[in-house]
Coordinates of C-alpha atoms in Angstrom, one line a residue:
Chain A
X30 CA 117.8 159.1 82.1
X31 CA 114.9 156.6 80.2
X32 CA 114.9 152.4 82.0
X33 CA 115.7 150.7 78.9
X34 CA 117.1 147.3 79.3
X35 CA 118.8 144.9 77.1
X36 CA 118.8 141.2 77.2
X37 CA 121.7 139.1 77.1
X38 CA 122.2 135.5 76.6
X39 CA 124.8 133.7 78.4
X40 CA 124.9 130.0 76.9
X41 CA 124.0 127.3 75.7
X42 CA 127.4 127.4 74.9
X43 CA 129.8 129.6 76.5
X44 CA 133.2 129.9 77.4
X45 CA 132.8 129.9 81.5
X46 CA 130.4 126.9 81.1
X47 CA 131.1 123.2 81.4
X48 CA 127.8 122.1 80.5
X49 CA 124.9 123.7 78.5
X50 CA 122.6 125.6 80.1
X51 CA 121.2 128.5 79.0
X52 CA 120.3 131.8 81.0
X53 CA 118.9 135.1 79.8
X54 CA 119.9 138.1 81.8
X55 CA 117.4 141.3 81.4
X56 CA 120.1 144.1 82.1
X57 CA 119.5 147.9 83.1
X58 CA 123.2 149.0 82.3
X59 CA 125.2 146.5 84.2
X60 CA 122.8 145.1 86.4
X61 CA 120.6 142.4 86.2
X62 CA 117.0 142.6 86.5
X63 CA 114.9 139.0 85.3
X64 CA 116.6 135.7 85.3
X65 CA 115.6 132.9 83.0
X66 CA 117.0 130.0 82.4
X67 CA 116.6 126.9 80.1
X68 CA 118.5 123.9 81.6
X69 CA 117.4 120.4 79.6
X70 CA 119.8 120.5 76.5
X71 CA 121.5 117.2 77.9
X72 CA 117.8 115.5 78.8
X73 CA 118.6 111.5 78.0
X74 CA 115.0 109.8 79.8
X75 CA 117.0 107.8 82.7
X76 CA 113.9 107.9 84.4
X77 CA 111.7 106.4 82.1
X78 CA 114.8 104.1 80.8
X79 CA 114.7 102.9 84.5
X80 CA 110.9 101.6 84.5
X81 CA 111.2 100.3 81.2
X82 CA 114.4 99.0 79.5
X83 CA 116.3 97.8 83.0
X84 CA 116.0 95.0 85.6
X85 CA 115.9 96.5 89.3
X86 CA 119.2 94.8 89.9
X87 CA 121.4 96.6 86.6
X88 CA 119.8 100.0 87.3
X89 CA 122.3 100.8 90.0
X90 CA 124.6 100.9 87.0
X91 CA 122.5 102.9 84.8
X92 CA 121.7 106.1 87.4
X93 CA 125.6 106.2 88.2
X94 CA 125.6 107.8 84.2
X95 CA 123.5 110.3 85.2
X96 CA 126.4 112.0 86.1
X97 CA 130.3 111.3 86.3
X98 CA 131.2 113.4 89.6
X99 CA 128.7 112.4 91.3
X100 CA 128.3 109.2 90.3
X101 CA 129.0 107.2 93.1
X102 CA 126.1 109.2 95.3
X103 CA 123.4 108.7 92.4
X104 CA 123.9 104.6 92.4
X105 CA 124.7 105.1 96.5
X106 CA 120.8 106.2 96.9
X107 CA 119.3 104.0 94.8
X108 CA 121.0 100.8 96.0
X109 CA 120.1 102.1 99.7
X110 CA 116.5 102.5 98.2
X111 CA 116.5 99.1 96.5
X112 CA 118.4 97.4 99.9
X113 CA 115.1 99.3 102.2
X114 CA 113.2 97.1 99.6
X115 CA 114.3 93.8 99.8
X116 CA 115.3 94.2 103.6
X117 CA 118.7 93.8 102.9
X118 CA 121.4 94.4 106.1
X119 CA 124.2 95.0 104.8
X120 CA 127.9 94.3 106.7
X121 CA 129.7 97.2 109.0
X122 CA 132.4 96.9 107.0
X123 CA 130.6 97.5 103.5
X124 CA 129.2 100.5 105.3
X125 CA 132.2 102.2 106.2
X126 CA 133.6 101.4 102.7
X127 CA 130.6 102.8 101.1
X128 CA 131.6 106.3 103.1
X129 CA 135.0 106.2 101.9
X130 CA 134.6 106.1 98.6
X131 CA 131.4 108.7 99.1
X132 CA 133.9 111.5 100.8
X133 CA 136.7 111.2 98.1
X134 CA 134.4 111.9 95.5
X135 CA 133.1 115.3 96.9
X136 CA 136.9 115.5 98.1
X137 CA 137.8 115.6 94.1
X138 CA 134.4 117.2 93.2
X139 CA 134.7 120.4 95.1
X140 CA 138.3 120.5 94.3
X141 CA 137.4 120.8 90.6
X142 CA 134.6 122.9 91.6
X143 CA 137.0 125.5 93.4
X144 CA 139.5 125.0 90.4
X145 CA 136.8 126.5 88.0
X146 CA 136.1 129.4 90.3
X147 CA 139.5 130.4 89.9
X148 CA 139.7 129.8 85.8
X149 CA 136.5 132.4 86.1
X150 CA 138.0 134.6 87.8
X151 CA 141.1 134.5 85.9
X152 CA 143.0 133.6 87.9
X153 CA 144.4 130.3 85.2
X154 CA 147.4 129.0 87.3
X155 CA 145.6 128.0 90.5
X156 CA 143.3 126.3 88.3
X157 CA 146.7 124.5 86.7
X158 CA 147.5 124.0 90.3
X159 CA 144.1 122.4 91.9
X160 CA 143.5 120.0 89.0
X161 CA 146.9 118.7 89.2
X162 CA 146.6 117.8 92.9
X163 CA 143.1 116.5 92.4
X164 CA 144.7 114.1 90.7
X165 CA 146.0 112.2 94.1
X166 CA 142.5 111.9 95.1
X167 CA 141.8 110.3 91.6
X168 CA 144.5 107.7 91.6
X169 CA 143.2 106.3 95.3
X170 CA 139.9 106.5 93.5
X171 CA 141.3 104.6 90.6
X172 CA 143.5 102.0 92.9
X173 CA 140.3 101.4 95.0
X174 CA 137.4 100.9 92.0
X175 CA 139.7 100.5 89.4
X176 CA 138.1 103.4 87.4
X177 CA 139.1 106.6 87.4
X178 CA 135.3 108.0 86.4
X179 CA 133.0 105.7 86.8
X180 CA 133.2 103.5 89.7
X181 CA 130.5 101.0 89.7
X182 CA 131.8 100.2 92.8
X183 CA 128.2 99.8 94.7
X184 CA 126.5 96.7 94.3
X185 CA 122.9 95.5 96.0
X186 CA 124.2 94.1 99.3
X187 CA 127.4 95.6 99.5
X188 CA 130.4 96.6 97.6
X189 CA 132.9 94.7 95.1
X190 CA 135.9 95.1 95.9
X191 CA 138.2 95.2 99.2
X192 CA 140.1 97.5 100.7
X193 CA 144.1 95.8 100.3
X194 CA 146.3 97.1 103.3
X195 CA 148.9 98.4 100.0
X196 CA 145.8 100.2 99.2
X197 CA 144.8 101.8 102.2
X198 CA 148.6 102.9 102.5
X199 CA 147.8 104.8 99.3
X200 CA 145.4 106.4 100.3
X201 CA 147.0 107.5 103.5
X202 CA 150.0 108.9 101.8
X203 CA 148.1 110.7 98.8
X204 CA 145.2 111.8 101.2
X205 CA 148.0 113.7 103.6
X206 CA 149.1 115.8 100.7
X207 CA 146.4 116.3 99.9
X208 CA 145.2 117.4 103.2
X209 CA 148.8 120.5 103.1
X210 CA 148.1 121.2 100.1
X211 CA 144.2 122.2 100.4
X212 CA 145.6 124.1 103.3
X213 CA 148.0 126.1 101.4
X214 CA 144.8 127.2 99.0
X215 CA 143.1 128.6 102.3
X216 CA 145.7 131.2 102.2
X217 CA 145.3 131.9 98.5
X218 CA 141.3 132.7 99.0
X219 CA 141.4 134.1 101.2
X220 CA 144.0 136.5 100.4
X221 CA 145.0 136.5 97.3
X222 CA 144.1 139.8 95.9
X223 CA 142.9 139.2 92.5
X224 CA 140.4 136.2 93.8
X225 CA 139.4 138.9 96.8
X226 CA 138.6 141.2 94.2
X227 CA 136.0 138.9 92.4
X228 CA 134.5 136.8 95.2
X229 CA 134.0 139.0 98.2
X230 CA 130.9 140.5 98.7
X231 CA 129.6 139.2 95.6
X232 CA 127.2 136.9 94.6
X233 CA 125.5 137.0 98.7
X234 CA 122.6 134.8 99.3
X235 CA 121.2 135.9 102.6
X236 CA 120.2 133.6 105.5
X237 CA 116.6 134.2 105.5
X238 CA 116.3 133.5 101.4
X239 CA 118.2 130.5 101.5
X240 CA 115.7 129.2 103.9
X241 CA 112.6 130.7 101.4
X242 CA 114.2 129.5 98.5
X243 CA 115.4 125.8 100.0
X244 CA 118.7 126.5 98.8
X245 CA 120.7 122.8 99.7
X246 CA 124.5 121.6 100.3
X247 CA 127.2 124.4 100.5
X248 CA 125.0 127.1 98.3
X249 CA 123.3 127.1 101.6
X250 CA 126.1 126.0 104.1
X251 CA 127.6 129.0 103.0
X252 CA 124.4 130.9 104.3
X253 CA 124.5 129.9 107.3
X254 CA 121.9 127.5 107.1
X255 CA 122.5 124.1 108.6
X256 CA 121.7 121.2 106.3
X257 CA 123.5 118.2 105.4
X258 CA 121.5 115.1 105.0
X259 CA 124.6 113.7 106.3
X260 CA 123.1 114.6 109.5
X261 CA 119.8 113.7 109.1
X262 CA 120.0 110.0 107.9
X263 CA 120.9 106.8 109.8
X264 CA 121.4 104.4 106.9
X265 CA 125.5 105.0 107.3
X266 CA 127.0 105.8 110.1
X267 CA 128.3 109.3 109.2
X268 CA 129.1 110.3 112.9
X269 CA 130.8 107.7 114.2
X270 CA 133.7 108.5 111.9
X271 CA 133.8 112.5 112.5
X272 CA 131.6 114.2 110.2
X273 CA 131.2 117.4 111.5
X274 CA 129.0 120.0 109.4
X275 CA 130.7 123.4 108.6
X276 CA 129.2 126.1 107.9
X277 CA 129.7 130.0 106.9
X278 CA 127.7 133.5 107.4
X279 CA 128.7 135.5 105.3
X280 CA 126.9 133.9 102.0
X281 CA 129.0 135.1 98.8
X282 CA 131.6 133.5 96.3
X283 CA 134.4 133.6 98.9
X284 CA 131.9 131.8 101.7
X285 CA 131.3 129.2 99.3
X286 CA 134.7 128.8 98.4
X287 CA 135.9 128.3 102.2
X288 CA 132.6 126.0 103.1
X289 CA 134.4 123.9 100.3
X290 CA 137.9 124.1 101.7
X291 CA 136.6 123.1 105.1
X292 CA 134.7 119.8 103.6
X293 CA 137.7 119.0 102.0
X294 CA 139.9 119.0 105.3
X295 CA 136.5 117.1 107.0
X296 CA 136.1 114.8 104.8
X297 CA 139.9 113.5 104.4
X298 CA 139.4 113.3 108.2
X299 CA 136.8 111.0 107.7
X300 CA 138.4 108.9 105.4
X301 CA 141.7 108.6 107.7
X302 CA 139.4 107.2 110.4
X303 CA 137.5 105.3 108.0
X304 CA 141.0 103.5 106.6
X305 CA 142.7 103.4 110.3
X306 CA 139.7 101.9 112.0
X307 CA 138.0 99.6 109.5
X308 CA 136.2 96.9 111.0
X309 CA 136.7 92.8 109.3
X310 CA 134.1 91.5 108.1
X311 CA 132.5 90.2 104.6
X312 CA 131.8 92.8 101.7
X313 CA 128.6 91.7 100.7
X314 CA 125.6 90.5 101.5
X315 CA 123.4 88.1 99.0
X316 CA 120.6 89.9 98.9
X317 CA 116.7 88.1 97.9
X318 CA 113.4 88.4 96.7
X319 CA 111.8 91.5 94.8
X320 CA 111.5 94.8 95.7
X321 CA 107.8 95.7 97.2
X322 CA 106.7 98.9 98.2
X323 CA 108.0 102.2 98.5
X324 CA 111.3 103.7 99.5
X325 CA 112.7 107.3 99.9
X326 CA 116.4 107.7 100.4
X327 CA 118.3 110.8 100.4
X328 CA 121.8 111.4 100.3
X329 CA 124.5 114.6 100.4
X330 CA 125.8 114.8 97.1
X331 CA 128.9 117.2 96.6
X332 CA 126.8 119.5 95.5
X333 CA 123.8 119.2 98.2
X334 CA 120.6 117.2 98.9
X335 CA 119.9 114.2 96.6
X336 CA 116.5 112.3 96.8
X337 CA 115.4 108.8 94.5
X338 CA 112.3 107.8 95.2
X339 CA 111.7 104.3 94.1
X340 CA 108.6 102.5 94.1
X341 CA 108.7 98.5 93.4
X342 CA 105.6 96.0 92.7
X343 CA 107.2 92.5 93.6
X344 CA 108.7 91.9 89.9
X345 CA 112.1 92.8 88.8
X346 CA 110.6 95.7 86.4
X347 CA 109.6 98.9 89.0
X348 CA 107.2 101.0 89.1
X349 CA 108.5 104.6 89.0
X350 CA 112.4 105.7 90.2
X351 CA 112.2 109.2 90.8
X352 CA 115.8 111.1 90.6
X353 CA 116.0 114.7 92.0
X354 CA 119.4 116.0 91.7
X355 CA 121.2 118.9 94.1
X356 CA 120.9 121.6 91.1
X357 CA 117.7 120.7 90.3
X358 CA 116.2 122.3 92.9
X359 CA 118.9 124.8 93.6
X360 CA 117.8 126.5 90.1
X361 CA 115.1 128.9 91.9
X362 CA 117.7 129.8 94.2
X363 CA 120.2 130.8 91.8
X364 CA 117.9 132.7 89.6
X365 CA 117.4 135.0 92.7
X366 CA 121.2 135.3 93.1
X367 CA 122.0 136.6 90.1
X368 CA 119.0 139.3 90.4
X369 CA 121.0 143.0 91.2
X370 CA 124.4 141.5 90.4
X371 CA 126.6 143.1 87.7
X372 CA 126.7 141.0 84.6
X373 CA 130.0 141.0 84.4
X374 CA 130.3 138.9 87.5
X375 CA 128.5 135.8 85.8
X376 CA 130.8 133.8 85.1
X377 CA 132.0 134.0 88.6
X378 CA 129.3 133.4 90.5
X379 CA 127.8 130.6 88.2
X380 CA 131.6 128.6 88.6
X381 CA 131.1 129.4 92.5
X382 CA 127.5 127.4 92.7
X383 CA 129.1 124.3 91.1
X384 CA 126.1 123.5 88.5
X385 CA 125.4 119.9 86.8
X386 CA 123.5 119.9 84.4
X387 CA 123.6 116.3 83.3
X388 CA 122.3 115.5 86.6
X389 CA 119.8 118.1 86.3
X390 CA 118.0 117.3 82.8
X391 CA 118.9 113.4 83.1
Chain B
X28 CA 149.9 136.7 98.3
X29 CA 153.6 136.8 98.6
X30 CA 153.8 133.1 99.1
X31 CA 151.4 132.4 96.2
X32 CA 154.4 134.6 94.2
X33 CA 157.2 132.4 95.3
X34 CA 154.8 129.7 94.5
X35 CA 154.3 131.0 91.0
X36 CA 158.3 131.1 90.7
X37 CA 159.5 128.1 91.8
X38 CA 156.5 126.1 89.4
X39 CA 158.5 127.7 86.5
X40 CA 161.3 125.2 87.2
X41 CA 159.1 122.1 88.0
X42 CA 158.6 119.1 85.8
X43 CA 155.2 119.3 83.7
X44 CA 152.7 117.0 85.4
X45 CA 151.5 115.9 82.3
X46 CA 153.2 112.7 80.4
X47 CA 153.8 112.4 76.4
X48 CA 150.9 109.6 75.8
X49 CA 151.2 108.2 72.9
X50 CA 155.2 108.0 73.3
X51 CA 155.2 107.3 77.5
X52 CA 152.7 104.9 78.1
X53 CA 150.5 104.9 81.4
X54 CA 150.9 103.0 84.4
X55 CA 148.1 99.9 84.5
X56 CA 147.2 98.6 87.5
X57 CA 146.8 95.2 87.6
X58 CA 143.3 95.8 89.5
X59 CA 142.1 98.0 86.6
X60 CA 138.7 97.0 85.2
X61 CA 139.6 95.9 81.4
X62 CA 138.2 93.3 79.3
X63 CA 136.1 90.1 80.4
X64 CA 138.0 87.1 79.1
X65 CA 136.2 83.8 78.4
X66 CA 137.7 79.7 78.8
X67 CA 135.4 78.1 77.2
X68 CA 136.4 74.0 78.6
X69 CA 135.3 75.4 82.4
X70 CA 132.1 76.6 80.9
X71 CA 129.5 74.8 81.8
X72 CA 126.7 77.1 79.9
X73 CA 124.2 78.2 82.7
X74 CA 123.9 81.4 81.0
X75 CA 123.8 82.9 84.9
X76 CA 126.6 86.1 83.3
X77 CA 124.3 86.9 80.7
X78 CA 121.5 87.6 82.4
X79 CA 123.5 89.7 85.0
X80 CA 125.0 92.2 82.3
X81 CA 123.3 95.4 82.6
X82 CA 123.7 96.3 79.4
X83 CA 123.7 92.9 77.3
X84 CA 126.9 93.0 76.7
X85 CA 127.2 89.0 76.5
X86 CA 125.0 86.6 74.3
X87 CA 125.0 83.6 74.0
X88 CA 124.0 82.6 70.6
X89 CA 123.1 79.1 68.6
X90 CA 125.7 77.7 66.6
X91 CA 126.1 75.4 63.4
X92 CA 129.5 74.0 64.7
X93 CA 129.5 74.4 68.7
X94 CA 132.2 73.3 70.9
X95 CA 133.3 70.2 71.9
X96 CA 132.3 71.4 75.8
X97 CA 129.6 68.6 76.4
X98 CA 127.9 70.8 79.1
X99 CA 126.9 72.8 75.5
X100 CA 123.9 70.9 75.0
X101 CA 122.0 73.4 73.3
X102 CA 125.0 73.8 70.4
X103 CA 125.3 77.8 72.1
X104 CA 128.4 80.3 71.3
X105 CA 129.9 82.7 73.3
X106 CA 130.2 86.1 72.2
X107 CA 131.0 89.8 74.1
X108 CA 130.9 92.8 72.9
X109 CA 133.5 95.4 74.3
X110 CA 132.4 98.2 73.2
X111 CA 129.1 97.4 74.9
X112 CA 130.3 96.3 78.0
X113 CA 131.3 98.8 81.2
X114 CA 133.5 96.7 82.9
X115 CA 131.6 96.5 85.7
X116 CA 132.3 92.8 86.8
X117 CA 128.7 91.3 87.5
X118 CA 129.1 88.8 84.9
X119 CA 132.5 87.7 87.0
X120 CA 130.9 87.7 90.0
X121 CA 127.4 85.8 88.8
X122 CA 129.5 82.8 87.6
X123 CA 129.8 80.5 89.4
X124 CA 133.1 79.1 88.2
X125 CA 134.8 82.7 88.7
X126 CA 138.7 83.1 87.2
X127 CA 138.4 79.6 84.7
X128 CA 135.4 80.6 83.1
X129 CA 135.0 84.5 83.3
X130 CA 137.4 87.0 84.6
X131 CA 138.1 90.6 84.7
X132 CA 141.7 91.1 82.7
X133 CA 143.3 95.5 83.3
X134 CA 143.2 95.0 79.5
X135 CA 141.4 97.7 77.4
X136 CA 139.3 97.3 74.1
X137 CA 141.2 98.3 70.5
X138 CA 139.8 101.0 68.5
X139 CA 136.6 100.0 66.8
X140 CA 137.2 100.9 63.5
X141 CA 133.8 101.1 60.5
X142 CA 135.4 97.9 59.0
X143 CA 135.2 95.8 62.0
X144 CA 131.3 96.5 61.6
X145 CA 130.5 96.3 65.5
X146 CA 127.6 97.5 65.5
X147 CA 126.4 96.1 62.4
X148 CA 127.3 92.0 63.6
X149 CA 126.0 92.8 67.0
X150 CA 122.6 93.6 65.9
X151 CA 122.5 90.4 64.0
X152 CA 123.2 88.4 67.4
X153 CA 120.4 90.2 69.1
X154 CA 117.9 89.3 66.8
X155 CA 119.0 85.8 66.6
X156 CA 118.8 86.1 70.4
X157 CA 115.6 87.4 70.3
X158 CA 114.3 84.6 67.8
X159 CA 115.3 82.4 69.7
Chain C
X20 CA 108.0 108.4 105.7
X21 CA 104.8 109.5 106.3
X22 CA 101.7 110.0 103.8
X23 CA 99.4 112.5 104.2
X24 CA 96.2 112.0 102.2
X25 CA 94.6 115.2 100.2
X26 CA 92.7 115.9 97.5
X27 CA 93.2 118.7 95.0
X28 CA 91.1 120.8 96.2
X29 CA 92.5 121.1 99.8
X30 CA 95.9 120.5 99.1
X31 CA 96.8 124.7 99.2
X32 CA 95.3 124.9 102.1
X33 CA 97.0 121.3 103.5
X34 CA 100.0 122.8 102.6
X35 CA 99.3 126.8 103.7
X36 CA 99.1 125.8 107.5
X37 CA 101.7 122.9 107.6
X38 CA 104.5 124.5 105.9
X39 CA 106.5 126.5 108.0
X40 CA 109.8 128.1 105.7
X41 CA 112.5 127.6 108.3
X42 CA 111.7 124.5 110.0
X43 CA 110.3 122.3 106.9
X44 CA 112.6 121.6 103.6
X45 CA 110.7 121.7 100.8
X46 CA 112.2 119.1 98.4
X47 CA 110.7 118.5 95.6
X48 CA 107.1 117.3 94.0
X49 CA 106.8 113.6 92.4
X50 CA 104.3 112.2 89.9
X51 CA 103.3 108.2 90.2
X52 CA 101.9 106.5 87.7
X53 CA 98.9 104.4 88.8
X54 CA 96.8 102.0 87.0
X55 CA 93.6 103.2 84.8
X56 CA 94.8 105.6 84.3
X57 CA 95.2 107.9 87.8
X58 CA 98.4 110.2 89.0
X59 CA 99.2 110.2 92.0
X60 CA 100.8 113.7 93.4
X61 CA 103.4 113.9 95.7
X62 CA 104.7 117.1 97.4
X63 CA 107.2 116.0 99.4
X64 CA 109.1 117.6 102.8
X65 CA 111.6 117.2 105.2
X66 CA 112.6 118.6 108.4
X67 CA 115.5 120.7 108.9
X68 CA 118.4 119.1 111.7
X69 CA 115.9 116.0 112.4
X70 CA 116.3 112.4 111.9
X71 CA 115.1 111.1 108.5
X72 CA 112.1 112.7 109.3
X73 CA 110.1 113.1 105.5
X74 CA 106.5 113.6 105.2
X75 CA 104.5 113.1 101.6
X76 CA 101.4 114.7 100.9
X77 CA 99.4 113.2 98.4
X78 CA 96.6 113.2 95.7
X79 CA 95.0 111.0 93.3
X80 CA 94.2 112.8 89.8
X81 CA 92.7 112.5 86.6
X82 CA 95.4 113.2 83.8
X83 CA 92.9 115.6 82.7
X84 CA 92.9 117.4 86.2
X85 CA 94.2 121.2 86.7
X86 CA 97.6 120.5 89.4
X87 CA 97.1 123.3 91.8
X88 CA 99.9 125.5 92.1
X89 CA 101.8 125.8 95.1
X90 CA 104.4 128.2 93.8
X91 CA 102.8 131.3 95.5
X92 CA 103.7 129.7 99.2
X93 CA 106.8 127.5 97.9
X94 CA 108.8 129.6 95.5
X95 CA 111.4 126.7 94.6
X96 CA 108.2 124.6 93.3
X97 CA 107.8 126.4 90.4
X98 CA 111.0 124.2 88.8
X99 CA 109.8 120.8 90.0
X100 CA 106.2 122.2 88.4
X101 CA 107.2 122.8 85.3
X102 CA 108.8 119.4 85.3
X103 CA 106.0 117.3 86.7
X104 CA 104.3 118.9 83.1
X105 CA 106.5 117.8 81.0
X106 CA 107.0 114.2 82.3
X107 CA 103.3 113.5 82.5
X108 CA 101.0 116.0 80.1
X109 CA 99.1 117.4 82.9
X110 CA 98.2 120.7 83.4
X111 CA 99.3 122.6 86.3
X112 CA 98.5 126.4 87.1
X113 CA 100.6 129.0 86.0
X114 CA 103.8 126.2 84.5
X115 CA 104.7 126.2 81.3
X116 CA 105.8 123.1 79.0
X117 CA 109.6 122.7 77.8
X118 CA 111.6 122.2 80.7
X119 CA 113.3 118.9 79.3
X120 CA 111.4 118.3 76.1
X121 CA 111.2 119.5 72.9
X122 CA 108.1 120.1 70.7
X123 CA 108.7 117.1 68.7
X124 CA 110.1 114.7 71.3
X125 CA 108.2 112.1 72.7
X126 CA 105.6 114.1 75.0
X127 CA 104.5 113.0 78.8
X128 CA 107.1 109.9 79.1
X129 CA 105.9 108.8 82.3
X130 CA 102.5 109.0 82.4
X131 CA 100.5 105.6 82.1
X132 CA 98.1 106.8 79.5
X133 CA 99.5 108.0 76.6
X134 CA 98.5 111.5 75.4

């Protein structure tokens, strides 16, 4: 038999993709041998805009627009970096409210990812079901921040809105509902035959490779790598509100789904703890001065580690804003996973990565 | 697996999750972040909102026939572009007299049409601002 | 955050002797345009399961200098190197242009000196 290979592209526009990305696969029969990726279709030059067009106090709103799903992590990371440079101490209440929104964001982002993995496995009914339930989270986010997607909730010095008792009650109600429904998904993801066929043992990443390719987020934790930035930072009190790192061993698509389900449960618990034990106090402290020096801040976005490097020179314009997004640093690991898999499994594997291209290209 | 079948079957008799949007209006929360509204009588023309606005959607530009407000010494006029606004509310937080001079409503902007010349008119204001 | 100064000549040896793949997590390569057409290149690492332990290796380079590649030590560095090439218009060993920018777009948007 001859060793002839064939090149098959996926993207830049494809039915299984949410955002423009192009992968070029070199296949031998059905098996993928090499992968080449192009991720720069939605480059908008935000890093340059941050240092030339906007003053430092407005950039929190600019970087929130890097990505619609993890907007809150972007503005939070930037804001914490500026607060470090200005030496602003924010109140305990504001810190808890920030975690609350961060975790709500994680819940709805993971639900979106789960629904898309179902869709790419051909299970449309499950896609609809999860998307419908996701509305419960979107609803409380809208109540809390006044907007469904671009929350603009975090400002330098604290948060913009307080949590009233009616909203707290609504959050408790909806999260209880989401919790019950997410427990129901677990049954589907572990026992449903159509999902198991597409997910179990496919697209696996070993622990050693996870280390070698610096995998992050749910992708790494599904392979058993203990990496979660919430465990490695102390700007926000994650351990106080009940954060527990979730890991799994298998490393395949199914494990990634289960990690996301476990994280949804953990995030719901954290949100409930915050809502039930929110301390009294101000939500905003007025910051003073201009940022000077350099700060590096990391946060756990729904897709993994997000890093901000900010350098100021005591003027209103910053010298450098570097955004390192989770999907960007996962691309080498993605490419590695594809090698040796069947071409037919590509949409399912790709959906399980939960890639965010508007983050990557920024 | 069987539970999933039962669920799929009962779903047939459920009400749809979506609403018939233009016919049935979407319930709007009173805290929804909408258009910024301005009360000229209470404004003290400190221009703090203009400086705070991240996208620059508020411009105070010199005008021929200024308002009767005695604080308006430089004969300025408030201009607001709802299509540039990101509804973050920074201007309201910067305002020394919030709720009287500047506040955030829960109204949506109307759909801009070509006849409105939203961009062209705004560019003229931006040029005027730069020149002054 | 700890910063360690290296030079372009010895950065590979420094990182090779420092980097243990199951202890240190490689974050990214960052560039900062300084005055007088100097570029600060930073290789950023963080320690697994340690509280906020970040180490930055940094070297000062001119835009015309050849920046050595660390992709054989850290396979995932390849994507960061391609970004550095695009954003600052420098030459990194074995990294081609065109991750984000097309031929006809503004070249090296973040560099201090325009090329």
